[in-house]
mmCIF file of C-alpha atoms in Angstrom:
data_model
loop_
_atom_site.group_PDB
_atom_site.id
_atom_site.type_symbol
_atom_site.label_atom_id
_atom_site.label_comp_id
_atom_site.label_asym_id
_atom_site.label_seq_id
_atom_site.Cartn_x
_atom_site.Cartn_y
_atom_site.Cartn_z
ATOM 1 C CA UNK A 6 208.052 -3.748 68.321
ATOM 2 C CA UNK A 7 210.648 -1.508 66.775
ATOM 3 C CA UNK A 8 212.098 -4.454 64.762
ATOM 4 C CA UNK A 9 208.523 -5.507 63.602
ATOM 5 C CA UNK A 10 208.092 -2.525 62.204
ATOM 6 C CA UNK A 11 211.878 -2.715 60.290
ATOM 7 C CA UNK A 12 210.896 -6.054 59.059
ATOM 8 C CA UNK A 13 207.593 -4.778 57.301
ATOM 9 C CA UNK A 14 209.602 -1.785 56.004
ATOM 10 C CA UNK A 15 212.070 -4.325 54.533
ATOM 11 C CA UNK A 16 209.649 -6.180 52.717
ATOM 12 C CA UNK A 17 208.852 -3.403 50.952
ATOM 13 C CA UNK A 18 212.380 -2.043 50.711
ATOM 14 C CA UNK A 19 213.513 -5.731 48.980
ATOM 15 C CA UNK A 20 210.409 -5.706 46.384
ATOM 16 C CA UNK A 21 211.799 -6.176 42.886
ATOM 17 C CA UNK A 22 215.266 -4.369 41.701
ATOM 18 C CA UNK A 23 216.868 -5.660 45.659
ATOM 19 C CA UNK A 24 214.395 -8.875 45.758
ATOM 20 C CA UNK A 25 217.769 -11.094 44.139
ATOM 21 C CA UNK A 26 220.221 -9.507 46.871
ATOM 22 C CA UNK A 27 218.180 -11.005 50.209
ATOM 23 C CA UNK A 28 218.493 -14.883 48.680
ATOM 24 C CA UNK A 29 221.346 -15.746 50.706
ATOM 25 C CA UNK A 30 223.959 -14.601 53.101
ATOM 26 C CA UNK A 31 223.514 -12.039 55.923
ATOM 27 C CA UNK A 32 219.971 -10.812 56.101
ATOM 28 C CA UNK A 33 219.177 -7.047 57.180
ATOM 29 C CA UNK A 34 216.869 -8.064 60.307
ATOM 30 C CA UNK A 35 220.405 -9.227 61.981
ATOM 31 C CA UNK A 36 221.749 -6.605 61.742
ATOM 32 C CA UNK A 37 218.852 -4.755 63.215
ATOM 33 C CA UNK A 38 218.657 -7.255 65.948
ATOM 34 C CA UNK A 39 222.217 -6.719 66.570
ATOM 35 C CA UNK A 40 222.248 -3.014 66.604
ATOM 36 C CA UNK A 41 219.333 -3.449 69.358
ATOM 37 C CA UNK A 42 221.975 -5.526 71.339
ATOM 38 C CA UNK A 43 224.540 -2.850 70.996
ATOM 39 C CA UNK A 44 222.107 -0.011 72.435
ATOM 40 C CA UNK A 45 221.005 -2.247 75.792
ATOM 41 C CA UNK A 46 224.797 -3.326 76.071
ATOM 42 C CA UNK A 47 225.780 0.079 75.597
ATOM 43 C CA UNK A 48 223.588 2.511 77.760
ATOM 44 C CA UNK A 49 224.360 3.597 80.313
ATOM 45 C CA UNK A 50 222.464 6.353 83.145
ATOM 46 C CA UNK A 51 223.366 10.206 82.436
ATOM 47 C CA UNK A 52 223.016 12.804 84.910
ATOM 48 C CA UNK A 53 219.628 13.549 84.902
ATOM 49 C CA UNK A 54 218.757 9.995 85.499
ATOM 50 C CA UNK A 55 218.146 9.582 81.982
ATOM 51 C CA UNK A 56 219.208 6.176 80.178
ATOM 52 C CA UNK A 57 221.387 7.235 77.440
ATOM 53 C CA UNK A 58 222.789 4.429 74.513
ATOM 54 C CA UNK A 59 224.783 4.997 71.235
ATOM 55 C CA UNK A 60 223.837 7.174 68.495
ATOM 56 C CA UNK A 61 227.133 5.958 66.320
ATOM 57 C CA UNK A 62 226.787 3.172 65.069
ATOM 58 C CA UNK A 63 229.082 1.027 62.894
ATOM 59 C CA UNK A 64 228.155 -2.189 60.881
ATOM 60 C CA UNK A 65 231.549 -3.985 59.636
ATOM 61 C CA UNK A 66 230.359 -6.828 57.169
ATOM 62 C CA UNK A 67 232.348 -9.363 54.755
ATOM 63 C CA UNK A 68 233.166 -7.841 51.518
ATOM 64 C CA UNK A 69 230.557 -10.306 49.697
ATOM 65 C CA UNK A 70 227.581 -8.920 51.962
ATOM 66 C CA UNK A 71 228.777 -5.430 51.478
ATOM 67 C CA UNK A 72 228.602 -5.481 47.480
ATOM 68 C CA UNK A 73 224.908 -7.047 47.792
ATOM 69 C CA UNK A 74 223.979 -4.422 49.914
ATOM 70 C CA UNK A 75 226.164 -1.171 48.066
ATOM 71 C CA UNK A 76 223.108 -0.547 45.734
ATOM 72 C CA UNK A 77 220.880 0.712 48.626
ATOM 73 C CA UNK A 78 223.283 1.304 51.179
ATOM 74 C CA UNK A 79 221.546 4.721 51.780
ATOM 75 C CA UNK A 80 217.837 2.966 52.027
ATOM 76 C CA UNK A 81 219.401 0.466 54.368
ATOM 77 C CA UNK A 82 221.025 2.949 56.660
ATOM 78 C CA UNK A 83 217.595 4.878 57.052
ATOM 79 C CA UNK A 84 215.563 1.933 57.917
ATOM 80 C CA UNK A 85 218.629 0.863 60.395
ATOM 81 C CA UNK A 86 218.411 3.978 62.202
ATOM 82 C CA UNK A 87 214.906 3.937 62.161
ATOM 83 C CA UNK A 88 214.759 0.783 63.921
ATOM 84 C CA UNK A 89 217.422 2.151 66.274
ATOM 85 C CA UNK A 90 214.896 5.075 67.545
ATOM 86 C CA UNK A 91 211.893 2.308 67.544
ATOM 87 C CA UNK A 92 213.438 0.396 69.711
ATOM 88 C CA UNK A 93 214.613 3.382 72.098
ATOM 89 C CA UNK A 94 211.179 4.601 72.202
ATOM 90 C CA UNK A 95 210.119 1.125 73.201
ATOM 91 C CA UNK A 96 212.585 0.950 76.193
ATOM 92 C CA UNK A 97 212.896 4.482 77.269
ATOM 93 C CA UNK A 98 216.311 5.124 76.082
ATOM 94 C CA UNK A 99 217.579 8.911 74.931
ATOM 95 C CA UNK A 100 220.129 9.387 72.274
ATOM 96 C CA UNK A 101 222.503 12.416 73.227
ATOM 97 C CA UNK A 102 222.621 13.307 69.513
ATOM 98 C CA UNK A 103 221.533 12.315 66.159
ATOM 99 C CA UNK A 104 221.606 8.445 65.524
ATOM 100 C CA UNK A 105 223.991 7.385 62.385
ATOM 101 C CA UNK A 106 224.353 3.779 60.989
ATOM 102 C CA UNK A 107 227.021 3.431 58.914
ATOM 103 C CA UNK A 108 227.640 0.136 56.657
ATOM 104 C CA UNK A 109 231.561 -0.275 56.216
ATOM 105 C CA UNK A 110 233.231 -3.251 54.346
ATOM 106 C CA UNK A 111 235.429 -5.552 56.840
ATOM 107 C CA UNK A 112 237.541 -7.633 54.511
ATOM 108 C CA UNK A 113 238.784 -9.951 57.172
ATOM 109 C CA UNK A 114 234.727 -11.193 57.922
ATOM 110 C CA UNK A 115 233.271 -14.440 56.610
ATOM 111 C CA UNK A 116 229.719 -13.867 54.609
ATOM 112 C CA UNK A 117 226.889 -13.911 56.867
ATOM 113 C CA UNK A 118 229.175 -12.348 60.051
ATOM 114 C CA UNK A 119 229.388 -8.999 60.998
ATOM 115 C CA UNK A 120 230.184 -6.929 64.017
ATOM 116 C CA UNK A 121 229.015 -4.282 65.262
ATOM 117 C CA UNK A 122 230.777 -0.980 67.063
ATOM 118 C CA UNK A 123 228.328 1.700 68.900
ATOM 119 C CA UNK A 124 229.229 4.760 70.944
ATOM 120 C CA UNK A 125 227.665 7.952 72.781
ATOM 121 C CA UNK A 126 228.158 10.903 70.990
ATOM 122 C CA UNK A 127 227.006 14.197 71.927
ATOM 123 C CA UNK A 128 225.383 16.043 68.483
ATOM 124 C CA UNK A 129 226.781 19.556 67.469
ATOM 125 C CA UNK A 130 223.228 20.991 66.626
ATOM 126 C CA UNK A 131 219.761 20.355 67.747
ATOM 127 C CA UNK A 132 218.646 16.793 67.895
ATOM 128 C CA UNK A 133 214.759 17.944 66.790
ATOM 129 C CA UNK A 134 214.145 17.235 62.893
ATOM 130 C CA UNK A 135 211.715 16.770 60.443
ATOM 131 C CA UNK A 136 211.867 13.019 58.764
ATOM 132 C CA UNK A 137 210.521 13.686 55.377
ATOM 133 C CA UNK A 138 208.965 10.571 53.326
ATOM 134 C CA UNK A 139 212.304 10.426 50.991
ATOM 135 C CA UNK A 140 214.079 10.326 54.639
ATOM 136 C CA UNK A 141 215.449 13.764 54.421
ATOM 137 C CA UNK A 142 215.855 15.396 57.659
ATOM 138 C CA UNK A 143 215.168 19.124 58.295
ATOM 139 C CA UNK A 144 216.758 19.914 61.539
ATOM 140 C CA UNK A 145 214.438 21.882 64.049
ATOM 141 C CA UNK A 146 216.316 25.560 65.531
ATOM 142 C CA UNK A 147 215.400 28.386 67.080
ATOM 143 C CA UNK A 148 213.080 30.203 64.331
ATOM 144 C CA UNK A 149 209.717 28.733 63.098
ATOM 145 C CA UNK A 150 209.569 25.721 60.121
ATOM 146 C CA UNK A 151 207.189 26.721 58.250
ATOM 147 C CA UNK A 152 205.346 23.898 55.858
ATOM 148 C CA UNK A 153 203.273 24.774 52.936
ATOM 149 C CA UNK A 154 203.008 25.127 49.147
ATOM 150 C CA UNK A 155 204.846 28.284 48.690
ATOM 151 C CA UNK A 156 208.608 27.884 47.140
ATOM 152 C CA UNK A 157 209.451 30.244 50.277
ATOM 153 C CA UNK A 158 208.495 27.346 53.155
ATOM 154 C CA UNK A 159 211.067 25.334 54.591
ATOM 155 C CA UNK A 160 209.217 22.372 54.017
ATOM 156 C CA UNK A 161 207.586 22.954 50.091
ATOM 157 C CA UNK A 162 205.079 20.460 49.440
ATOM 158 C CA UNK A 163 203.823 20.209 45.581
ATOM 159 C CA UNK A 164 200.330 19.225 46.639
ATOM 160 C CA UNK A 165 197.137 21.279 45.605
ATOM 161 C CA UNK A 166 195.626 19.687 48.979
ATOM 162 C CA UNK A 167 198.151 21.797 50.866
ATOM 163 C CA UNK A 168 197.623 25.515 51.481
ATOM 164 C CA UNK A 169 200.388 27.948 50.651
ATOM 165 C CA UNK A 170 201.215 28.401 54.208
ATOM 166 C CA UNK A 171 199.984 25.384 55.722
ATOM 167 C CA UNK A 172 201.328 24.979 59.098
ATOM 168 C CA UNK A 173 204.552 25.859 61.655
ATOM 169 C CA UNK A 174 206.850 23.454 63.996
ATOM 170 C CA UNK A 175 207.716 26.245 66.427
ATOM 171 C CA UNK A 176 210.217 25.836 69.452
ATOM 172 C CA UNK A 177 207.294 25.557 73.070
ATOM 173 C CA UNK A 178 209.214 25.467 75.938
ATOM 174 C CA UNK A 179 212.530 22.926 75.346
ATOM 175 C CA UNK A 180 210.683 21.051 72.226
ATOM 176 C CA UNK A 181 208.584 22.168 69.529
ATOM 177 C CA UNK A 182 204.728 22.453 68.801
ATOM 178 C CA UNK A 183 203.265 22.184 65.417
ATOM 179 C CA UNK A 184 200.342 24.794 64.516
ATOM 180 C CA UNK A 185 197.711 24.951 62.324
ATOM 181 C CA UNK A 186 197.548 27.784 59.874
ATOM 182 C CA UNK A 187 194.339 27.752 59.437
ATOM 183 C CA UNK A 188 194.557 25.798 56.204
ATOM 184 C CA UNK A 189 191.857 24.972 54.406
ATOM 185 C CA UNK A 190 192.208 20.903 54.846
ATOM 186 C CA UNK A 191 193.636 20.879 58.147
ATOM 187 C CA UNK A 192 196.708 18.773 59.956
ATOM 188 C CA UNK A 193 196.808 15.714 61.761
ATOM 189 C CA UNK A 194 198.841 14.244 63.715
ATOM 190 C CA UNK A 195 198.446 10.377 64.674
ATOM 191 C CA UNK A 196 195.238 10.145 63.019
ATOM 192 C CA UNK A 197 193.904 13.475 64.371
ATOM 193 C CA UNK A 198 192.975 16.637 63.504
ATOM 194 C CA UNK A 199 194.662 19.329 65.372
ATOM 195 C CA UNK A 200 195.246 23.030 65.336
ATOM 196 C CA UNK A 201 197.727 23.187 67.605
ATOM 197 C CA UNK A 202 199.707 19.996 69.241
ATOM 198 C CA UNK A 203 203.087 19.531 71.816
ATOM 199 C CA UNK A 204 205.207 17.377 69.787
ATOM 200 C CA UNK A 205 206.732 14.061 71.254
ATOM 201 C CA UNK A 206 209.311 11.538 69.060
ATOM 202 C CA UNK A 207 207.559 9.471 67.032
ATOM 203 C CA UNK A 208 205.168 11.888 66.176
ATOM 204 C CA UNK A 209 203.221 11.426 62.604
ATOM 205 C CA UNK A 210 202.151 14.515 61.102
ATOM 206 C CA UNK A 211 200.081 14.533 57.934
ATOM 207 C CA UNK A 212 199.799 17.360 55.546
ATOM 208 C CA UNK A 213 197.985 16.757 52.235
ATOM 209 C CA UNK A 214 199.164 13.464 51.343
ATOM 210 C CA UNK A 215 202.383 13.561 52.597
ATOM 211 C CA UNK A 216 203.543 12.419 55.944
ATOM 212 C CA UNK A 217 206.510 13.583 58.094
ATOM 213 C CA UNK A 218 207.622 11.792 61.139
ATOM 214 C CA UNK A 219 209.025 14.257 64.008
ATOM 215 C CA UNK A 220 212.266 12.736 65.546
ATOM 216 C CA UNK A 221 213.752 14.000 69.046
#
């Protein structure tokens, strides 16, 4: 399901300026099915009983596939990493801090072969964020994120459908809730309007016409 989903995203990703580099050689979706290999090869049970897999990741590719990709490295990474937490959603698995793919040039590959290199890594900070449409991440802490129009919100959004204070992630128990404002064209989250909602990964929240996906 996860990999769907990074396949759809890619088609968009490729449209136009990239369109030329996907003709030939190594194609994105294997390296997204291979970084899905690396997490069920690599997990493994933690304490709690909880199935933990890499959050590191490392892509080595030839030097030819690297310079095809170097233009949207960055794009690539995000939809990688993306289709790293799909696919842990999918099959349960918890990452013990935030999840990294890293593209890094391998001159001793063939084009079209690459290998991948995944390990557990325990994050510094808090693994909660804010995924904002430009793949930004605003990291989740102790205090309130406030969202609105104001230059003062952690999250501004330029959108005259968005109230100045809109709405608040605020930490509920060992995660975070989002709340409603009161704003004057509401929230939703997952297609549904909401004043106040218990956040879970995965989690689409809607604000005006922007959309933010809640990672965890």
């Amino acid at each position: 399901m996860g990999l769907k989903g990074f396949e759809r995203r890619l088609e968009r990703l490729v449209e136009g300026t990239f369109s030329k580099a996907f003709r030939s050689g190594l194609q994105p979706v294997e390296i997204g099915r291979k970084i899905t290999r690396a997490l069920d090869d690599g997990r493994t049970v933690g304490v709690d009983g909880a199935r933990v897999v890499p959050n590191e990741i490392d892509v080595f590719v030839a030097s030819a596939d690297f310079d095809r990709f170097e233009a949207f490295a960055d794009a690539l990474s995000r939809e990688l990493v993306d289709a790293a937490r799909a696919h842990a959603r999918d099959e349960g698995y918890h990452f013990l801090g935030p999840v990294s793919v890293e593209l890094v040039e391998d001159t001793k590959l063939t084009t079209g072969n690459l290998q991948v290199e995944a390990r557990i890594a325990a994050g510094a900070g808090t693994n909660h964020a804010l995924v904002l449409p430009d793949g930004h991440r605003v990291g989740l802490g102790e205090k309130p994120t406030s969202i609105g129009r104001l230059s003062e919100c952690d999250v501004t959004l330029n959108d005259p459908r968005v109230s100045r204070r809109h709405a608040e992630v605020q930490p509920d128990y060992g995660g975070y809730k989002l709340v409603d404002l009161g704003s004057m064209n509401g929230t939703t989250v997952n297609g549904v309007r909401v004043r106040e909602h218990v956040l879970v990964d995965g989690d689409e929240i809607v604000i005006g016409s922007t959309v933010i996906r809640y990672e965890a």
